[in-house]
XYZ file of C-alpha atoms in Angstrom:
523
model
C 0.200 0.060 -0.136
C 1.610 3.452 -0.792
C 2.355 6.264 1.614
C -0.327 8.848 1.830
C 0.991 12.545 1.300
C -0.498 15.156 3.552
C -2.658 16.216 0.864
C -3.907 12.576 -0.259
C -4.877 12.037 3.613
C -6.697 15.398 3.946
C -8.505 14.922 0.429
C -9.398 11.045 2.219
C -10.876 13.273 5.521
C -12.809 15.677 3.545
C -14.416 12.679 1.042
C -15.043 10.841 4.461
C -16.652 13.892 6.549
C -18.387 15.011 3.206
C -20.321 11.388 3.687
C -20.648 12.230 7.522
C -22.331 15.453 6.877
C -24.320 14.832 3.669
C -24.960 11.329 3.821
C -25.711 10.023 7.493
C -22.214 8.019 7.780
C -21.785 7.270 11.716
C -18.994 8.762 13.344
C -18.021 5.066 14.901
C -17.341 3.940 11.074
C -15.650 7.533 10.253
C -13.192 6.920 13.307
C -12.563 3.180 11.762
C -11.748 4.733 8.421
C -9.339 7.502 9.759
C -7.662 5.734 12.224
C -8.615 8.261 14.618
C -10.878 8.491 17.881
C -14.009 9.304 17.885
C -13.422 12.451 19.893
C -10.921 13.588 17.287
C -13.606 12.918 14.306
C -15.973 15.105 16.341
C -13.514 17.688 16.336
C -12.956 17.451 12.367
C -16.607 17.711 12.011
C -16.842 21.036 13.685
C -14.179 22.434 12.203
C -15.252 21.477 8.636
C -18.882 22.507 9.615
C -17.261 25.797 10.536
C -14.650 26.486 7.808
C -15.157 24.259 5.328
C -11.904 22.214 4.088
C -9.546 25.062 5.116
C -10.146 24.142 8.466
C -8.599 20.665 8.355
C -5.526 21.767 7.682
C -5.403 25.227 9.960
C -7.080 23.545 13.107
C -5.280 20.077 12.814
C -3.560 19.253 15.636
C -0.493 16.755 16.269
C 2.011 15.379 14.155
C 1.831 13.109 11.514
C 2.541 9.426 12.159
C 5.200 8.737 9.269
C 6.742 12.029 10.520
C 10.639 11.385 10.898
C 10.067 7.864 9.239
C 11.039 7.100 5.543
C 8.246 5.339 3.424
C 10.345 2.561 2.768
C 10.915 1.887 6.612
C 7.134 2.167 7.442
C 6.757 -0.512 4.533
C 9.043 -2.624 5.908
C 7.562 -2.822 9.302
C 4.157 -3.214 7.651
C 5.621 -6.368 5.448
C 7.058 -7.422 9.039
C 4.221 -7.409 10.872
C 2.075 -8.944 8.142
C 4.456 -11.889 7.987
C 5.341 -12.563 11.705
C 2.471 -10.903 13.858
C -0.667 -10.609 11.787
C -2.942 -11.470 14.826
C -1.231 -9.357 17.762
C -1.781 -5.602 18.723
C 0.229 -2.589 18.012
C 1.184 -2.583 21.439
C 2.688 -5.636 21.258
C 4.125 -5.128 18.228
C 6.144 -2.069 19.297
C 7.459 -3.897 22.459
C 8.826 -6.861 20.000
C 10.345 -4.144 17.390
C 12.292 -2.587 20.671
C 12.951 -5.737 22.655
C 14.418 -8.035 19.395
C 15.159 -5.815 16.476
C 16.400 -2.288 18.453
C 13.363 -0.057 16.565
C 11.782 2.573 18.830
C 8.515 3.217 17.454
C 5.318 4.339 19.564
C 2.449 1.620 19.558
C 0.060 4.522 18.053
C 2.397 5.140 14.968
C 2.259 1.615 14.522
C -1.338 1.241 14.968
C -1.969 3.837 12.080
C 0.957 1.993 10.030
C -1.432 -1.485 10.718
C -4.341 0.472 9.561
C -2.944 1.872 6.595
C -1.341 -1.391 5.683
C -4.963 -3.050 6.245
C -4.160 -5.109 9.125
C -7.211 -3.909 11.251
C -9.811 -4.099 9.348
C -13.211 -5.992 10.547
C -12.530 -9.058 8.169
C -8.895 -8.888 9.053
C -9.613 -9.659 13.020
C -12.146 -12.431 12.291
C -9.205 -14.098 9.984
C -7.025 -13.247 13.045
C -9.310 -14.952 15.352
C -9.098 -17.909 13.603
C -5.581 -18.165 12.527
C -5.285 -17.874 16.239
C -7.932 -20.481 16.908
C -5.847 -22.847 14.415
C -2.628 -22.211 15.766
C -3.554 -23.090 19.482
C -5.505 -26.125 18.270
C -2.486 -27.299 16.234
C 0.051 -26.825 19.310
C -2.576 -29.186 21.255
C -2.904 -31.654 18.748
C 1.078 -31.687 18.726
C 0.971 -30.721 14.865
C 3.466 -27.959 15.774
C 6.433 -29.963 16.801
C 8.320 -28.999 20.218
C 11.219 -28.268 18.107
C 9.127 -25.529 16.488
C 7.709 -24.145 19.893
C 11.141 -24.111 21.256
C 12.205 -21.915 18.308
C 9.435 -19.871 18.791
C 9.569 -19.408 22.258
C 13.594 -19.963 23.017
C 13.528 -17.261 25.703
C 10.221 -18.731 27.750
C 11.613 -20.463 30.941
C 10.513 -23.531 32.130
C 9.104 -24.485 28.544
C 9.416 -28.178 29.294
C 7.400 -28.364 32.175
C 4.726 -26.366 30.452
C 4.760 -28.461 27.675
C 4.780 -31.635 29.837
C 1.375 -30.255 31.815
C -0.140 -29.343 28.152
C 0.157 -33.256 27.049
C -0.082 -34.817 30.083
C -1.668 -33.039 32.648
C -5.327 -32.066 33.706
C -7.858 -30.115 32.031
C -6.728 -27.235 34.553
C -3.083 -27.452 33.942
C -3.916 -27.742 30.199
C -5.409 -24.613 30.445
C -2.765 -22.821 32.388
C -0.098 -24.181 30.177
C -1.881 -22.493 27.013
C -2.655 -19.163 28.548
C 1.327 -18.621 29.059
C 2.540 -20.220 25.409
C -0.101 -18.600 23.709
C 0.229 -15.067 25.598
C 4.106 -15.588 24.825
C 3.211 -16.357 21.116
C 1.563 -12.751 21.053
C -1.864 -13.922 20.716
C -4.313 -11.346 22.180
C -5.918 -12.163 26.053
C -9.466 -12.049 24.497
C -9.071 -14.631 21.380
C -6.983 -16.918 24.303
C -10.147 -16.895 26.950
C -12.740 -17.605 23.889
C -10.603 -20.604 22.798
C -10.274 -22.010 26.246
C -13.666 -20.917 27.688
C -12.127 -18.955 30.700
C -12.892 -15.834 31.909
C -10.347 -12.541 31.931
C -10.012 -12.986 35.519
C -8.754 -16.399 35.250
C -6.499 -15.325 32.412
C -4.913 -12.625 34.169
C -4.777 -14.918 37.345
C -2.651 -17.588 35.784
C -0.550 -14.849 34.012
C 0.373 -12.949 37.197
C 1.200 -16.290 38.881
C 3.656 -17.069 36.092
C 5.343 -13.770 36.227
C 5.766 -13.991 39.812
C 6.926 -17.456 40.514
C 7.171 -18.958 37.098
C 5.731 -22.553 36.645
C 6.407 -23.358 40.348
C 3.409 -20.720 41.421
C 1.406 -21.452 38.079
C 1.362 -25.018 39.005
C 1.272 -24.882 42.660
C -1.907 -26.359 44.567
C -4.220 -23.471 46.110
C -6.181 -23.918 49.033
C -9.552 -22.755 48.527
C -11.369 -20.890 51.272
C -14.005 -23.694 51.195
C -11.836 -26.331 52.234
C -10.935 -24.224 55.269
C -14.229 -23.965 56.116
C -15.025 -27.567 56.565
C -11.414 -27.887 58.305
C -12.352 -28.994 61.637
C -9.267 -27.820 62.787
C -9.604 -24.436 62.051
C -13.146 -24.236 63.237
C -11.919 -25.305 66.752
C -9.305 -22.195 66.773
C -12.232 -19.924 65.477
C -14.586 -21.048 68.330
C -12.133 -21.674 70.924
C -10.781 -17.876 70.325
C -14.326 -16.310 70.162
C -14.994 -17.935 73.987
C -12.155 -15.508 75.211
C -12.106 -12.124 75.685
C -10.034 -10.221 73.740
C -8.364 -8.738 76.772
C -6.174 -12.259 76.818
C -4.547 -11.168 73.889
C -3.763 -7.396 74.647
C -6.773 -6.095 72.151
C -8.524 -3.317 74.290
C -11.747 -3.723 73.478
C -14.827 -6.008 75.366
C -15.939 -7.420 71.916
C -14.171 -9.151 69.056
C -13.940 -7.286 65.350
C -12.981 -9.550 62.334
C -9.482 -8.021 61.896
C -8.634 -8.874 65.374
C -10.037 -12.457 65.038
C -7.917 -12.911 61.907
C -4.653 -11.278 63.142
C -4.700 -13.354 66.434
C -5.548 -16.593 64.398
C -2.686 -16.185 62.325
C -0.603 -15.686 65.737
C -1.934 -18.724 66.684
C -0.909 -20.351 63.285
C -4.198 -20.326 61.692
C -3.931 -17.935 58.477
C -7.488 -17.598 57.692
C -9.384 -14.603 55.529
C -11.985 -13.071 57.065
C -14.377 -14.531 54.475
C -13.571 -18.171 55.816
C -14.430 -16.774 59.661
C -17.551 -15.443 58.211
C -18.468 -18.315 56.593
C -17.391 -20.499 59.564
C -19.503 -18.487 62.238
C -22.727 -18.147 60.045
C -22.575 -21.801 59.416
C -22.675 -22.414 63.340
C -25.776 -20.123 63.758
C -23.448 -17.014 64.896
C -24.873 -13.478 63.770
C -23.920 -10.199 65.705
C -26.764 -9.294 68.273
C -27.274 -6.850 70.880
C -27.764 -7.958 74.068
C -31.148 -8.051 75.689
C -32.514 -6.976 79.015
C -34.717 -9.568 80.623
C -37.380 -9.211 83.115
C -35.924 -10.988 86.671
C -37.530 -11.408 89.902
C -36.017 -11.042 93.308
C -38.408 -13.744 95.008
C -36.036 -15.986 97.081
C -38.791 -18.572 96.725
C -38.848 -17.977 92.720
C -37.900 -21.727 91.835
C -40.339 -23.272 94.293
C -43.411 -21.296 93.609
C -42.480 -21.808 89.552
C -42.177 -25.439 90.230
C -45.735 -25.574 92.031
C -47.344 -24.172 89.152
C -45.704 -26.392 86.572
C -46.464 -29.361 88.431
C -50.178 -28.330 88.430
C -50.140 -27.723 84.751
C -47.944 -31.038 83.966
C -50.853 -32.898 86.226
C -54.250 -30.991 84.945
C -56.455 -33.367 84.145
C -59.574 -32.421 81.700
C -62.047 -32.075 84.522
C -59.771 -29.374 85.741
C -59.114 -25.440 84.730
C -55.960 -23.523 85.161
C -57.047 -19.578 84.985
C -54.212 -16.750 84.690
C -56.124 -13.556 86.111
C -55.184 -10.167 85.904
C -56.401 -6.236 85.149
C -55.774 -4.263 81.985
C -55.682 -0.469 82.838
C -57.223 1.738 83.927
C -56.575 3.920 80.663
C -58.050 6.958 79.396
C -60.203 6.791 76.522
C -58.636 9.486 73.970
C -56.608 9.665 70.574
C -53.919 7.521 71.316
C -50.321 7.197 69.166
C -48.767 4.165 67.688
C -47.095 2.622 64.870
C -48.774 2.628 61.532
C -48.366 2.811 57.848
C -48.007 6.133 56.572
C -48.275 7.604 53.135
C -45.225 9.767 51.533
C -45.191 13.045 53.180
C -47.699 12.472 56.003
C -47.287 12.613 59.240
C -49.993 11.242 61.935
C -50.300 13.702 64.942
C -51.820 13.173 68.705
C -52.270 16.198 70.816
C -49.832 15.962 74.086
C -53.073 17.808 76.385
C -56.293 16.072 75.705
C -59.694 15.600 77.546
C -60.275 12.583 78.591
C -63.716 10.862 77.035
C -63.642 8.598 80.189
C -61.830 5.989 82.014
C -61.651 1.929 81.508
C -60.309 -0.701 83.580
C -60.829 -4.795 83.149
C -60.874 -7.545 84.822
C -59.989 -10.578 82.808
C -59.178 -14.510 83.147
C -57.467 -16.805 80.248
C -57.732 -20.472 80.894
C -54.568 -22.188 79.352
C -55.808 -25.499 78.341
C -58.778 -23.822 75.990
C -57.381 -20.522 75.533
C -60.349 -18.711 76.292
C -60.602 -14.984 77.789
C -63.625 -14.254 80.593
C -63.586 -10.449 81.095
C -65.775 -7.713 82.705
C -65.538 -4.117 83.617
C -64.581 -2.748 86.743
C -64.709 0.515 88.561
C -61.366 -0.366 90.674
C -58.905 -2.711 91.797
C -59.888 -4.520 94.946
C -60.491 -7.697 96.448
C -64.552 -7.465 95.565
C -63.409 -7.545 92.101
C -61.233 -10.670 92.685
C -64.255 -12.527 94.526
C -66.378 -11.461 91.413
C -64.279 -12.830 88.728
C -63.808 -15.778 90.936
C -67.731 -16.569 91.297
C -68.140 -15.471 87.781
C -65.330 -18.378 86.924
C -67.080 -20.701 89.142
C -70.409 -20.388 87.002
C -68.913 -20.743 84.057
C -67.110 -23.601 84.718
C -69.358 -25.266 86.969
C -68.576 -28.769 85.229
C -65.153 -28.657 86.253
C -64.176 -30.322 89.345
C -61.182 -27.884 90.346
C -59.918 -24.446 89.156
C -56.837 -23.293 89.588
C -56.594 -19.365 90.169
C -53.177 -17.897 89.103
C -52.289 -14.026 89.777
C -49.307 -12.072 90.931
C -48.696 -10.951 94.424
C -50.356 -7.499 94.277
C -52.482 -7.037 97.705
C -55.721 -7.450 96.720
C -54.937 -11.106 95.087
C -53.528 -12.438 98.218
C -55.762 -10.423 100.801
C -57.379 -12.491 103.965
C -60.912 -11.383 102.668
C -60.274 -13.365 99.590
C -58.791 -16.250 101.127
C -61.629 -16.704 103.574
C -64.501 -16.021 100.553
C -62.425 -18.876 99.144
C -62.389 -21.288 102.209
C -66.042 -20.762 102.186
C -66.990 -21.509 98.761
C -64.993 -24.560 98.933
C -67.124 -25.646 102.104
C -69.880 -25.027 100.555
C -69.357 -26.955 97.490
C -68.610 -30.217 99.953
C -72.044 -30.374 100.663
C -73.480 -29.181 97.295
C -72.396 -29.131 93.615
C -69.439 -27.007 91.905
C -65.723 -27.019 91.355
C -63.238 -26.706 94.217
C -61.270 -22.987 94.008
C -57.244 -23.257 94.694
C -54.906 -20.333 94.323
C -51.675 -20.681 92.706
C -49.793 -16.769 93.214
C -46.804 -16.110 90.818
C -43.791 -15.337 92.703
C -43.295 -11.829 93.481
C -42.219 -9.474 90.762
C -42.498 -11.850 88.103
C -45.401 -10.342 85.989
C -43.946 -11.735 83.195
C -44.970 -15.320 83.973
C -48.731 -13.844 83.887
C -49.645 -15.406 80.616
C -52.713 -13.236 80.037
C -50.245 -10.330 79.600
C -49.696 -11.491 76.183
C -53.781 -11.265 75.174
C -53.556 -7.473 76.606
C -50.164 -6.732 74.311
C -52.058 -8.372 71.612
C -55.410 -6.657 72.342
C -53.778 -3.364 72.948
C -51.941 -3.341 69.286
C -54.878 -4.226 67.577
C -57.590 -2.055 69.163
C -55.774 0.701 71.451
C -52.912 1.820 69.511
C -53.744 4.278 67.045
C -57.212 4.423 68.529
C -59.671 7.843 68.610
C -63.023 6.386 70.493
C -65.778 9.203 70.989
C -66.515 7.632 73.890
C -66.267 4.722 76.497
C -69.127 2.551 75.349
C -67.315 2.645 71.702
C -63.752 1.626 73.525
C -65.869 -1.593 75.156
C -67.591 -2.639 72.106
C -64.399 -2.698 70.471
C -62.613 -4.549 73.197
C -65.557 -7.241 73.581
C -65.303 -7.727 69.649
C -62.050 -8.495 69.915
C -61.960 -10.970 72.819
C -65.153 -12.566 71.591
C -63.434 -13.172 68.233
C -59.933 -14.492 69.966
C -62.253 -16.907 71.736
C -64.035 -18.115 68.525
C -60.977 -18.650 66.576
C -59.546 -20.919 69.391
C -62.732 -22.659 69.438
C -62.069 -23.590 66.217
C -58.697 -24.187 66.048
C -57.603 -25.058 69.903
C -54.064 -24.492 70.845
C -53.163 -24.044 75.026
C -52.019 -20.944 75.496
C -48.739 -20.114 77.977
C -45.899 -22.673 76.220
C -43.359 -20.888 78.270
C -45.034 -21.850 81.638
C -45.864 -25.474 80.706
C -42.244 -27.114 80.450
C -38.888 -26.190 81.786
C -36.755 -23.766 79.433
C -33.240 -24.373 80.959
C -31.057 -26.809 78.790
C -28.163 -28.532 79.873
C -24.637 -26.881 79.415
C -22.116 -28.519 77.262
C -18.461 -27.484 77.737
C -15.272 -28.105 75.401
C -12.168 -26.151 74.614
C -14.251 -23.954 72.086
C -16.780 -23.384 74.264
C -14.715 -22.169 77.453
C -17.740 -20.152 79.470
C -16.030 -20.250 82.746
C -13.154 -17.920 82.014
C -13.466 -15.264 84.969
C -12.376 -12.478 82.679
C -14.542 -12.830 80.308
C -17.312 -10.334 81.724
């Protein structure tokens, strides 16, 4: 291909720019024809539209790609590339010219020469890809002998081991060998990846390993994180460290950080990454959680009283009933705040100071076996209301032989008057018909064991929070309906209430080296 003069080049540019302006040629196609970037093409279009052909000469920036190089030299380079490196990029060709032939030419100049020589068109690239595939296929099928490969890659270290793994190794090592041979031959990484069916990341991993440590590191066995995750020795080391305080290792913290865990494990001879530690702890069910403050009781007879209640429940017969009794309220009937689903831009407000529309106090009993609630409204909390709830339950469950009444140790729940009334009832029952009544008070300060509290909590979330009842009667109607619907649901779907109080919660502790819970320094 004859060397283009400056005037020839400008004429070709003018023709292409006219095709862009007049015939709708895309800038991408023009950039490929001119050997320029799209940004440079846009600049030329702006100059051509503003000043015509003169704008291309006066505004052109940069030097011609062949300035300082004779046409004969440029043609020799093009022929050399066509003969020896037809499938390679300009950067690789410029590097080979500098290393083996002492010719210093920029890769941009080589790229333009290759474009002028017809070495970078779409058809040529397809042909280059087919040629590259054919070369790699010939190497794998031994149609290219080892002597020819030695001549082609004479300066490649450990070529004998690469060929040994290429022809006698497993697929993974064959791919690694082919990556090095093809890259050293000058093939583009994308073409190599397409032939082998590997990703660019895998290609870079193999090439960096070879550059760093030769074939020793290229073919070394890599320990994947998944293998360490399943290693029992690593697991024991991780959990053993987790159950020791960081202060044992000079870390001024009360809880472990991932970076500190990995550093101490490395010091103890277990080199693991943060990802391995995360997988091990996650598989064992570990999660980062805040401590929860739990309810406790200061009753010295807590265990005895709780065991008494559980003993009753464990031997409760069908003709007996156990009731959890308490009061809800008093609470004022007015607009109540609460959590609700709110549209964007809206904000529900409740006045801080409101005039109360009335006051409500409800006394209720929950029968644990049938999960049924009996309730009525009271004026105050006193012994008379406790006697009233007892009489209501006796009348409602008169087919039972014994009723157990369980409540907290408020003064009106354990008053002498109440106990006397229960004795009188039991004495009367012995000569007549009706259930015996027996009390089973909860430990002091153990309101969390009162199962009916959960019923009150659900009722409050459902119909008290976010409410704005206009009167006490409206609030009573809503409460009555809620409890009626709840009772109907559990009559159709029987399930006893208070699972936690029916059975023992504590499990036996199991200690091991990885569960060192007895360290007194771990607070």
